Amino acid sequence: MKQIVRFILKFGFWSGLSLYFKFRTGRVEHVKLPNLRHSFSLRKNTSDIPTFYKVFFYNEYDIDVFKKPKVIVDGGSNIGLFAIKMKNEYPDSKVICIEPDLENFNLTKKNLSSYNNVFVENCGLWNKDAKLKVYDKFNLGKWGMVVEEVSNEGDVSAICLKSLLQKYSIDYIDVLKLDIETSEKILFSKNYEEWLPRVKTIIIELHDWVEEGCAKPFFEAINKSFKKYSYLVKGENTIIANNDLA
């Protein structure tokens, strides 16, 4: 009963009731929220369900520092729910999704196919262009896919953010969201000075609870790259606003 009430309070009576029974029965291949322009798909009995709750139920990405972002990069887009939220709140923005796992990538493309000015890359973020293997290293499911560099032919290509900026002719990233499952340890270990000063806001989930040493290179890079910044934590996310670009 409490869960029904929560859905109704969140999404209105009829939409909330319909959504509650969809999630209760696992019929989540077609989900339409009243405040979104288009429906999206989830995979039942997977990490897609807690991801939905994180983004649309508990509002972990409702962050006040956004000021009409023009360019949003979603690093570790999973199935595209953060990107969907951003495109509905900022429809004129350019959104670039980065997702290394092929199944997640295909669902991201499907979920965002009705939105304009959205680009989806099947690759992993790294500190250089390289080849990566993708696998469920820590048995966390589809929201915990890890990439590691390999010397021979890998599953996907890696791309550094400098290359991404060049590919899309981007001067600044207004919002860089990173949920890259321990890869932040590599991403911020070197070559960050080529792109990090051009980022206005970073939203990152740090994964020291999975692998030791993920947060340290991130904070070292921030302190070396930004003279002034604001810091806050919301849910699992650490948010850094680059006040040098305010």
Short mmCIF file of C-alpha atoms in Angstrom, two decimals:
data_model
loop_
_atom_site.label_atom_id
_atom_site.label_comp_id
_atom_site.label_asym_id
_atom_site.label_seq_id
_atom_site.Cartn_x
_atom_site.Cartn_y
_atom_site.Cartn_z
CA MET A 1 0.00 0.00 0.00
CA LYS A 2 2.80 2.44 0.85
CA GLN A 3 4.41 1.88 -2.55
CA ILE A 4 1.12 2.57 -4.38
CA VAL A 5 0.77 5.82 -2.48
CA ARG A 6 4.34 6.79 -3.36
CA PHE A 7 3.71 6.23 -7.07
CA ILE A 8 0.47 8.22 -6.95
CA LEU A 9 2.08 11.12 -5.09
CA LYS A 10 4.98 11.12 -7.53
CA PHE A 11 3.20 10.71 -10.86
CA GLY A 12 -0.46 11.56 -10.21
CA PHE A 13 -3.39 9.23 -9.54
CA TRP A 14 -3.98 7.43 -12.85
CA SER A 15 -0.37 7.52 -14.11
CA GLY A 16 0.94 6.51 -10.70
CA LEU A 17 -1.50 3.62 -10.42
CA SER A 18 -0.67 2.40 -13.93
CA LEU A 19 3.08 2.66 -13.32
CA TYR A 20 2.82 0.85 -9.99
CA PHE A 21 1.15 -2.17 -11.60
CA LYS A 22 3.60 -2.13 -14.50
CA PHE A 23 6.52 -2.41 -12.11
CA ARG A 24 4.70 -4.86 -9.86
CA THR A 25 4.01 -7.23 -12.77
CA GLY A 26 7.30 -6.66 -14.64
CA ARG A 27 5.64 -5.17 -17.76
CA VAL A 28 8.27 -2.47 -18.11
CA GLU A 29 9.12 -2.80 -21.81
CA HIS A 30 7.03 0.34 -22.44
CA VAL A 31 7.14 2.99 -19.69
CA LYS A 32 5.62 6.44 -20.14
CA LEU A 33 5.96 9.09 -17.45
CA PRO A 34 3.52 12.04 -17.50
CA ASN A 35 6.32 14.64 -17.56
CA LEU A 36 8.28 13.05 -20.42
CA ARG A 37 7.68 13.51 -24.14
CA HIS A 38 8.39 9.90 -25.11
CA SER A 39 8.21 6.44 -23.59
CA PHE A 40 11.24 4.26 -22.87
CA SER A 41 12.01 0.59 -22.28
CA LEU A 42 13.41 -1.23 -19.28
CA ARG A 43 14.51 -4.85 -18.91
CA LYS A 44 12.57 -6.61 -16.16
CA ASN A 45 14.41 -8.23 -13.26
CA THR A 46 17.59 -6.28 -14.02
CA SER A 47 19.43 -3.26 -12.65
CA ASP A 48 17.30 -1.14 -15.01
CA ILE A 49 14.66 -1.05 -12.27
CA PRO A 50 16.79 0.53 -9.51
CA THR A 51 18.26 2.83 -12.16
CA PHE A 52 14.75 4.06 -12.92
CA TYR A 53 14.11 4.71 -9.24
CA LYS A 54 17.40 6.56 -8.90
CA VAL A 55 16.73 8.90 -11.83
CA PHE A 56 12.95 9.42 -11.83
CA PHE A 57 11.70 8.45 -8.39
CA TYR A 58 14.35 9.67 -5.96
CA ASN A 59 15.51 12.55 -8.21
CA GLU A 60 19.22 12.07 -7.57
CA TYR A 61 19.99 14.21 -10.64
CA ASP A 62 17.84 17.18 -9.63
CA ILE A 63 20.77 19.55 -9.12
CA ASP A 64 20.48 23.33 -8.85
CA VAL A 65 23.82 24.20 -10.49
CA PHE A 66 22.55 23.54 -14.04
CA LYS A 67 22.03 26.78 -15.99
CA LYS A 68 20.49 25.86 -19.35
CA PRO A 69 23.33 23.56 -20.43
CA LYS A 70 24.09 23.50 -24.14
CA VAL A 71 26.38 20.44 -24.16
CA ILE A 72 25.85 17.41 -21.92
CA VAL A 73 28.10 14.35 -21.96
CA ASP A 74 26.70 11.23 -20.32
CA GLY A 75 29.69 9.01 -19.55
CA GLY A 76 28.44 5.54 -18.72
CA SER A 77 24.94 6.14 -20.05
CA ASN A 78 23.76 2.58 -19.26
CA ILE A 79 20.30 2.62 -20.93
CA GLY A 80 20.00 6.39 -21.35
CA LEU A 81 17.72 7.43 -18.47
CA PHE A 82 19.87 10.37 -17.37
CA ALA A 83 20.02 11.56 -20.98
CA ILE A 84 16.22 11.26 -21.27
CA LYS A 85 15.80 13.40 -18.16
CA MET A 86 18.22 16.03 -19.51
CA LYS A 87 16.58 16.20 -22.96
CA ASN A 88 13.17 16.74 -21.40
CA GLU A 89 14.42 19.45 -19.05
CA TYR A 90 16.77 21.06 -21.60
CA PRO A 91 15.36 20.17 -25.04
CA ASP A 92 17.76 22.47 -26.92
CA SER A 93 20.87 20.81 -25.49
CA LYS A 94 23.25 18.54 -27.39
CA VAL A 95 23.62 15.23 -25.52
CA ILE A 96 26.43 12.76 -26.16
CA CYS A 97 26.09 9.33 -24.55
CA ILE A 98 29.08 7.05 -24.01
CA GLU A 99 28.35 3.39 -23.25
CA PRO A 100 30.79 0.49 -23.73
CA ASP A 101 28.45 -2.47 -23.19
CA LEU A 102 26.78 -3.36 -26.49
CA GLU A 103 23.43 -4.43 -25.01
CA ASN A 104 23.18 -1.26 -22.91
CA PHE A 105 24.27 0.80 -25.92
CA ASN A 106 21.53 -0.66 -28.15
CA LEU A 107 18.88 0.07 -25.52
CA THR A 108 20.23 3.61 -25.06
CA LYS A 109 19.87 4.17 -28.82
CA LYS A 110 16.32 2.81 -28.75
CA ASN A 111 15.30 4.87 -25.74
CA LEU A 112 16.66 8.10 -27.24
CA SER A 113 15.66 7.53 -30.86
CA SER A 114 12.76 10.01 -30.68
CA TYR A 115 14.92 12.90 -29.44
CA ASN A 116 16.86 15.29 -31.65
CA ASN A 117 20.51 16.28 -31.24
CA VAL A 118 21.44 13.15 -29.30
CA PHE A 119 24.52 11.09 -30.17
CA VAL A 120 25.32 7.64 -28.79
CA GLU A 121 28.85 6.21 -28.86
CA ASN A 122 29.61 2.53 -28.24
CA CYS A 123 32.95 3.06 -26.52
CA GLY A 124 34.52 3.58 -23.11
CA LEU A 125 36.00 6.72 -21.57
CA TRP A 126 39.72 6.42 -20.89
CA ASN A 127 42.79 8.65 -20.53
CA LYS A 128 43.84 7.88 -24.11
CA ASP A 129 42.46 6.28 -27.24
CA ALA A 130 42.86 2.51 -26.83
CA LYS A 131 41.12 -0.88 -27.00
CA LEU A 132 39.05 -2.17 -24.09
CA LYS A 133 37.37 -5.36 -23.00
CA VAL A 134 33.94 -5.08 -21.34
CA TYR A 135 32.76 -7.49 -18.67
CA ASP A 136 30.86 -7.80 -15.40
CA LYS A 137 34.00 -7.91 -13.26
CA PHE A 138 32.28 -7.47 -9.90
CA ASN A 139 29.03 -9.38 -10.65
CA LEU A 140 26.96 -6.20 -10.36
CA GLY A 141 24.81 -6.72 -13.44
CA LYS A 142 24.21 -4.42 -16.38
CA TRP A 143 24.71 -1.20 -14.39
CA GLY A 144 28.17 -2.34 -13.26
CA MET A 145 29.94 -3.26 -16.50
CA VAL A 146 33.70 -2.62 -16.24
CA VAL A 147 36.21 -1.88 -18.97
CA GLU A 148 39.92 -2.71 -18.90
CA GLU A 149 42.63 -1.96 -21.43
CA VAL A 150 43.94 -4.85 -23.52
CA SER A 151 46.95 -5.01 -25.81
CA ASN A 152 45.25 -7.12 -28.47
CA GLU A 153 41.87 -6.65 -30.13
CA GLY A 154 39.30 -5.65 -27.49
CA ASP A 155 35.51 -5.54 -27.37
CA VAL A 156 35.25 -1.76 -27.93
CA SER A 157 37.38 1.29 -28.54
CA ALA A 158 38.26 3.71 -25.77
CA ILE A 159 38.06 7.43 -26.33
CA CYS A 160 39.62 10.23 -24.33
CA LEU A 161 37.60 13.36 -23.69
CA LYS A 162 40.02 15.49 -25.69
CA SER A 163 39.22 13.36 -28.76
CA LEU A 164 35.51 13.58 -28.01
CA LEU A 165 35.69 17.39 -27.86
CA GLN A 166 37.49 17.44 -31.20
CA LYS A 167 35.09 14.97 -32.85
CA TYR A 168 32.01 17.04 -31.96
CA SER A 169 33.68 20.47 -32.29
CA ILE A 170 32.91 21.29 -28.66
CA ASP A 171 34.53 24.20 -26.84
CA TYR A 172 33.03 23.51 -23.40
CA ILE A 173 31.08 20.74 -21.71
CA ASP A 174 28.34 22.25 -19.56
CA VAL A 175 27.49 19.00 -17.75
CA LEU A 176 29.74 15.95 -17.61
CA LYS A 177 28.03 13.04 -15.87
CA LEU A 178 30.31 10.11 -15.07
CA ASP A 179 29.18 6.72 -13.81
CA ILE A 180 31.96 4.65 -15.32
CA GLU A 181 32.40 1.83 -12.81
CA THR A 182 35.98 2.42 -11.51
CA SER A 183 37.28 3.84 -14.84
CA GLU A 184 37.48 7.25 -13.15
CA LYS A 185 40.67 5.90 -11.60
CA ILE A 186 42.20 5.80 -15.09
CA LEU A 187 40.41 8.76 -16.67
CA PHE A 188 41.78 11.24 -14.13
CA SER A 189 45.25 9.69 -13.76
CA LYS A 190 46.81 11.62 -16.68
CA ASN A 191 46.09 13.83 -19.70
CA TYR A 192 43.10 15.41 -17.91
CA GLU A 193 44.67 18.87 -18.20
CA GLU A 194 43.83 18.74 -21.93
CA TRP A 195 40.06 18.74 -21.30
CA LEU A 196 39.11 19.13 -17.63
CA PRO A 197 39.43 22.98 -17.52
CA ARG A 198 36.77 23.07 -20.26
CA VAL A 199 34.13 21.34 -18.10
CA LYS A 200 31.67 23.50 -16.18
CA THR A 201 29.90 20.92 -14.00
CA ILE A 202 30.86 17.34 -13.15
CA ILE A 203 28.48 14.79 -11.66
CA ILE A 204 30.39 11.64 -10.73
CA GLU A 205 29.72 8.44 -8.87
CA LEU A 206 32.98 7.37 -7.24
CA HIS A 207 33.53 3.64 -6.81
CA ASP A 208 35.99 3.20 -3.95
CA TRP A 209 33.44 0.83 -2.41
CA VAL A 210 34.14 -1.46 -5.37
CA GLU A 211 37.85 -0.83 -5.95
CA GLU A 212 40.23 1.15 -3.78
CA GLY A 213 41.78 4.35 -5.13
CA CYS A 214 39.05 5.67 -7.42
CA ALA A 215 38.41 8.98 -5.64
CA LYS A 216 41.99 10.11 -5.05
CA PRO A 217 43.01 10.79 -8.70
CA PHE A 218 39.69 12.55 -9.29
CA PHE A 219 40.13 15.03 -6.44
CA GLU A 220 43.81 15.53 -7.28
CA ALA A 221 42.87 16.41 -10.86
CA ILE A 222 40.12 18.79 -9.70
CA ASN A 223 42.44 20.62 -7.33
CA LYS A 224 45.13 20.97 -9.99
CA SER A 225 42.72 22.09 -12.73
CA PHE A 226 40.23 24.41 -10.97
CA LYS A 227 41.25 27.48 -8.99
CA LYS A 228 37.72 27.89 -7.60
CA TYR A 229 34.98 25.32 -7.39
CA SER A 230 31.85 24.37 -5.46
CA TYR A 231 31.35 20.90 -4.02
CA LEU A 232 28.28 18.99 -2.90
CA VAL A 233 27.04 15.42 -2.56
CA LYS A 234 23.59 14.17 -3.49
CA GLY A 235 22.75 10.49 -3.17
CA GLU A 236 25.60 8.52 -4.72
CA ASN A 237 26.83 11.50 -6.72
CA THR A 238 29.60 14.00 -6.07
CA ILE A 239 28.98 17.31 -7.87
CA ILE A 240 31.75 19.78 -8.71
CA ALA A 241 30.93 23.17 -10.24
CA ASN A 242 33.90 24.83 -11.92
CA ASN A 243 33.62 28.43 -10.72
CA ASP A 244 36.50 29.45 -12.96
CA LEU A 245 33.96 29.30 -15.79
CA ALA A 246 31.08 30.91 -13.89
#
